[in-house]
Amino acid sequence: QVQLQQWGAGLLKPSETLSLTCAVYGGSFSSYYWTWIRQPSGKGLEWIGEINHSGSTNYNPSLKSRVTISLDASKTQFSLNLSSVTAADTAVYYCARRGFVLVRGVRQYYYDYWGLGTLVTVSS
Amino acid sequence: QSVLTQPPSVSGAPGQRVIISCTGSSSNFGAGYSVHWYQQLPGTAPKVLIYGNTNRPSGVPDRFSGSKSDTSASLAITGLQAEDEADYYCQSYDSSLSGLWVFGGGTKLTVL
């Protein structure tokens, strides 16, 4: 069974850098993309970005200038750094695995395993 | 503004059937990308409910079903139960500049 365990600082001041880490237990680390998703209180889900085992990344264009996702494959962990945070970055941050299913022979991707979430609050 | 559009809320009485819609466009559903649905109970992480348009993970009751056609998708819940009260999100891939992986804005299901 795959489990994602995440941790990081929960209270930041404006202009600081948000740092979260997600450890993956079980399953194959090298066969998937590993993702960060956030959810402001009372609002919907926002895809932040992802990384695969070789370090290839994709980021949400709206956050790209401030986001860095990295990994430590030896520890099967991946991390999120979001710089210059403001109150608008206050949210629950989730790590997740991007799994896939074949639909008419084509891979279609979805999030099959999630971490429990980390509430990050940005306040002066 | 979400790339995928969902109604903010739906409601139904126990035992009834409800449908949650998810409207996309030519850059996601219309381009052949699948819809996936997630259920988020209060205070918990989202959980995949339907993947690949119509597939249910093991453990998800067959009261939940999904469909997709052209630029829209739907999640149907039959035999509504109190425990179904949650937020529901659709998700897909989008080939426009909005971001690769997109979610709907979410629909709050209230069981009356």
Tab-separated table of N, CA, C and O in Angstrom, chain A residues 37 39 43-45 47 50 58 60-61 94 98 101 103 108-111 114-115, chain B residues 32-34 36 38 40 44-46 48 51-52 89 91 97 99-101 103 105:
chain	number	residue	atom	x	y	z
A	37	ILE	N	-0.350	19.989	-4.625
A	37	ILE	CA	-1.652	20.605	-4.868
A	37	ILE	C	-2.026	21.382	-3.617
A	37	ILE	O	-1.728	20.936	-2.508
A	39	GLN	N	-5.026	24.030	-1.453
A	39	GLN	CA	-6.439	24.347	-1.314
A	39	GLN	C	-6.619	25.429	-0.256
A	39	GLN	O	-6.555	25.152	0.943
A	43	LYS	N	-12.075	26.898	-0.441
A	43	LYS	CA	-11.976	27.029	-1.887
A	43	LYS	C	-11.565	25.713	-2.531
A	43	LYS	O	-11.449	24.689	-1.864
A	44	GLY	N	-11.362	25.773	-3.835
A	44	GLY	CA	-11.072	24.573	-4.599
A	44	GLY	C	-9.599	24.207	-4.640
A	44	GLY	O	-8.753	24.831	-4.008
A	45	LEU	N	-9.312	23.165	-5.413
A	45	LEU	CA	-7.962	22.614	-5.523
A	45	LEU	C	-7.193	23.293	-6.641
A	45	LEU	O	-7.734	23.527	-7.729
A	47	TRP	N	-3.527	22.945	-8.749
A	47	TRP	CA	-2.319	22.194	-9.051
A	47	TRP	C	-1.115	23.136	-9.045
A	47	TRP	O	-1.140	24.173	-9.705
A	50	GLU	N	4.841	19.386	-10.368
A	50	GLU	CA	5.171	17.977	-10.239
A	50	GLU	C	6.604	17.703	-10.639
A	50	GLU	O	7.254	18.524	-11.309
A	58	ASN	N	7.273	20.054	-13.967
A	58	ASN	CA	6.275	20.877	-14.637
A	58	ASN	C	5.633	21.744	-13.564
A	58	ASN	O	5.344	21.256	-12.469
A	60	ASN	N	2.731	25.033	-12.543
A	60	ASN	CA	1.605	25.882	-12.899
A	60	ASN	C	2.151	27.236	-13.352
A	60	ASN	O	2.904	27.874	-12.628
A	61	PRO	N	1.770	27.685	-14.552
A	61	PRO	CA	2.311	28.959	-15.043
A	61	PRO	C	2.083	30.122	-14.086
A	61	PRO	O	2.911	31.031	-14.019
A	94	TYR	N	-1.182	19.742	-0.253
A	94	TYR	CA	-1.194	18.286	-0.346
A	94	TYR	C	-0.101	17.794	-1.290
A	94	TYR	O	0.133	18.397	-2.341
A	98	ARG	N	0.696	11.009	-9.115
A	98	ARG	CA	-0.057	11.013	-10.369
A	98	ARG	C	-0.014	9.621	-10.986
A	98	ARG	O	0.967	9.215	-11.593
A	101	VAL	N	-4.427	5.511	-15.932
A	101	VAL	CA	-5.270	4.419	-16.396
A	101	VAL	C	-5.264	4.483	-17.924
A	101	VAL	O	-5.139	5.564	-18.498
A	103	VAL	N	-7.182	4.473	-21.247
A	103	VAL	CA	-8.501	4.673	-21.819
A	103	VAL	C	-8.335	4.651	-23.334
A	103	VAL	O	-7.667	5.516	-23.909
A	108	GLN	N	-4.302	8.090	-19.223
A	108	GLN	CA	-5.000	9.239	-18.663
A	108	GLN	C	-4.608	9.327	-17.185
A	108	GLN	O	-4.673	8.337	-16.454
A	109	TYR	N	-4.211	10.500	-16.764
A	109	TYR	CA	-3.587	10.648	-15.465
A	109	TYR	C	-4.519	11.246	-14.412
A	109	TYR	O	-5.293	12.169	-14.703
A	110	TYR	N	-4.399	10.719	-13.213
A	110	TYR	CA	-5.209	11.205	-12.099
A	110	TYR	C	-4.412	10.987	-10.824
A	110	TYR	O	-3.343	10.379	-10.837
A	111	TYR	N	-4.931	11.497	-9.703
A	111	TYR	CA	-4.209	11.465	-8.436
A	111	TYR	C	-4.765	10.346	-7.557
A	111	TYR	O	-5.863	10.455	-7.011
A	114	TRP	N	-2.833	10.388	-1.867
A	114	TRP	CA	-2.668	11.743	-1.350
A	114	TRP	C	-2.072	11.712	0.043
A	114	TRP	O	-2.336	10.774	0.820
A	115	GLY	N	-1.310	12.742	0.376
A	115	GLY	CA	-0.929	12.959	1.751
A	115	GLY	C	-2.106	13.539	2.521
A	115	GLY	O	-3.147	13.862	1.937
B	32	GLY	N	-10.168	14.915	-25.941
B	32	GLY	CA	-10.100	13.491	-25.668
B	32	GLY	C	-9.560	13.125	-24.303
B	32	GLY	O	-9.413	11.935	-23.997
B	33	TYR	N	-9.281	14.117	-23.483
B	33	TYR	CA	-8.746	13.811	-22.152
B	33	TYR	C	-9.883	13.385	-21.223
B	33	TYR	O	-10.987	13.916	-21.284
B	34	SER	N	-9.556	12.458	-20.368
B	34	SER	CA	-10.561	11.868	-19.486
B	34	SER	C	-10.890	12.779	-18.307
B	34	SER	O	-10.135	13.698	-17.969
B	36	HIS	N	-11.810	12.747	-14.156
B	36	HIS	CA	-11.662	11.989	-12.926
B	36	HIS	C	-12.380	12.768	-11.826
B	36	HIS	O	-12.404	14.002	-11.855
B	38	TYR	N	-13.207	13.314	-7.570
B	38	TYR	CA	-12.710	13.151	-6.217
B	38	TYR	C	-13.800	13.548	-5.228
B	38	TYR	O	-14.559	14.487	-5.456
B	40	GLN	N	-14.254	14.791	-1.290
B	40	GLN	CA	-13.536	15.328	-0.145
B	40	GLN	C	-14.488	15.497	1.022
B	40	GLN	O	-15.326	16.404	1.027
B	44	THR	N	-10.707	16.393	5.445
B	44	THR	CA	-9.850	15.305	4.960
B	44	THR	C	-9.302	15.618	3.571
B	44	THR	O	-9.756	16.532	2.895
B	45	ALA	N	-8.333	14.820	3.149
B	45	ALA	CA	-7.783	14.968	1.809
B	45	ALA	C	-8.764	14.409	0.782
B	45	ALA	O	-9.568	13.516	1.089
B	46	PRO	N	-8.720	14.916	-0.430
B	46	PRO	CA	-9.551	14.338	-1.492
B	46	PRO	C	-9.215	12.868	-1.701
B	46	PRO	O	-8.090	12.424	-1.465
B	48	VAL	N	-9.936	9.677	-4.650
B	48	VAL	CA	-10.442	9.422	-5.999
B	48	VAL	C	-11.696	8.563	-5.927
B	48	VAL	O	-11.733	7.550	-5.226
B	51	TYR	N	-12.230	7.283	-11.916
B	51	TYR	CA	-11.067	7.632	-12.740
B	51	TYR	C	-11.273	7.097	-14.158
B	51	TYR	O	-12.016	6.126	-14.366
B	52	GLY	N	-10.638	7.761	-15.098
B	52	GLY	CA	-10.799	7.333	-16.481
B	52	GLY	C	-12.246	7.365	-16.950
B	52	GLY	O	-12.702	6.429	-17.615
B	89	TYR	N	-15.005	17.105	-6.741
B	89	TYR	CA	-14.198	17.834	-7.716
B	89	TYR	C	-13.975	16.968	-8.951
B	89	TYR	O	-13.656	15.774	-8.838
B	91	GLN	N	-11.566	16.603	-12.473
B	91	GLN	CA	-10.167	16.901	-12.821
B	91	GLN	C	-9.850	16.325	-14.196
B	91	GLN	O	-10.372	15.280	-14.584
B	97	LEU	N	-2.983	27.337	-21.854
B	97	LEU	CA	-1.966	27.938	-20.986
B	97	LEU	C	-2.383	27.978	-19.532
B	97	LEU	O	-1.682	28.510	-18.693
B	99	GLY	N	-2.483	25.756	-17.312
B	99	GLY	CA	-1.833	24.805	-16.417
B	99	GLY	C	-2.117	23.417	-16.912
B	99	GLY	O	-3.133	23.179	-17.544
B	100	LEU	N	-1.234	22.500	-16.652
B	100	LEU	CA	-1.370	21.182	-17.244
B	100	LEU	C	-2.537	20.404	-16.660
B	100	LEU	O	-3.337	19.836	-17.383
B	101	TRP	N	-2.600	20.371	-15.330
B	101	TRP	CA	-3.604	19.555	-14.650
B	101	TRP	C	-4.593	20.498	-13.977
B	101	TRP	O	-4.189	21.354	-13.211
B	103	PHE	N	-8.531	21.354	-12.132
B	103	PHE	CA	-9.657	20.884	-11.342
B	103	PHE	C	-10.856	21.789	-11.574
B	103	PHE	O	-10.696	22.976	-11.874
B	105	GLY	N	-14.139	23.771	-9.897
B	105	GLY	CA	-14.207	24.588	-8.697
B	105	GLY	C	-14.801	23.872	-7.489
B	105	GLY	O	-14.733	24.395	-6.376
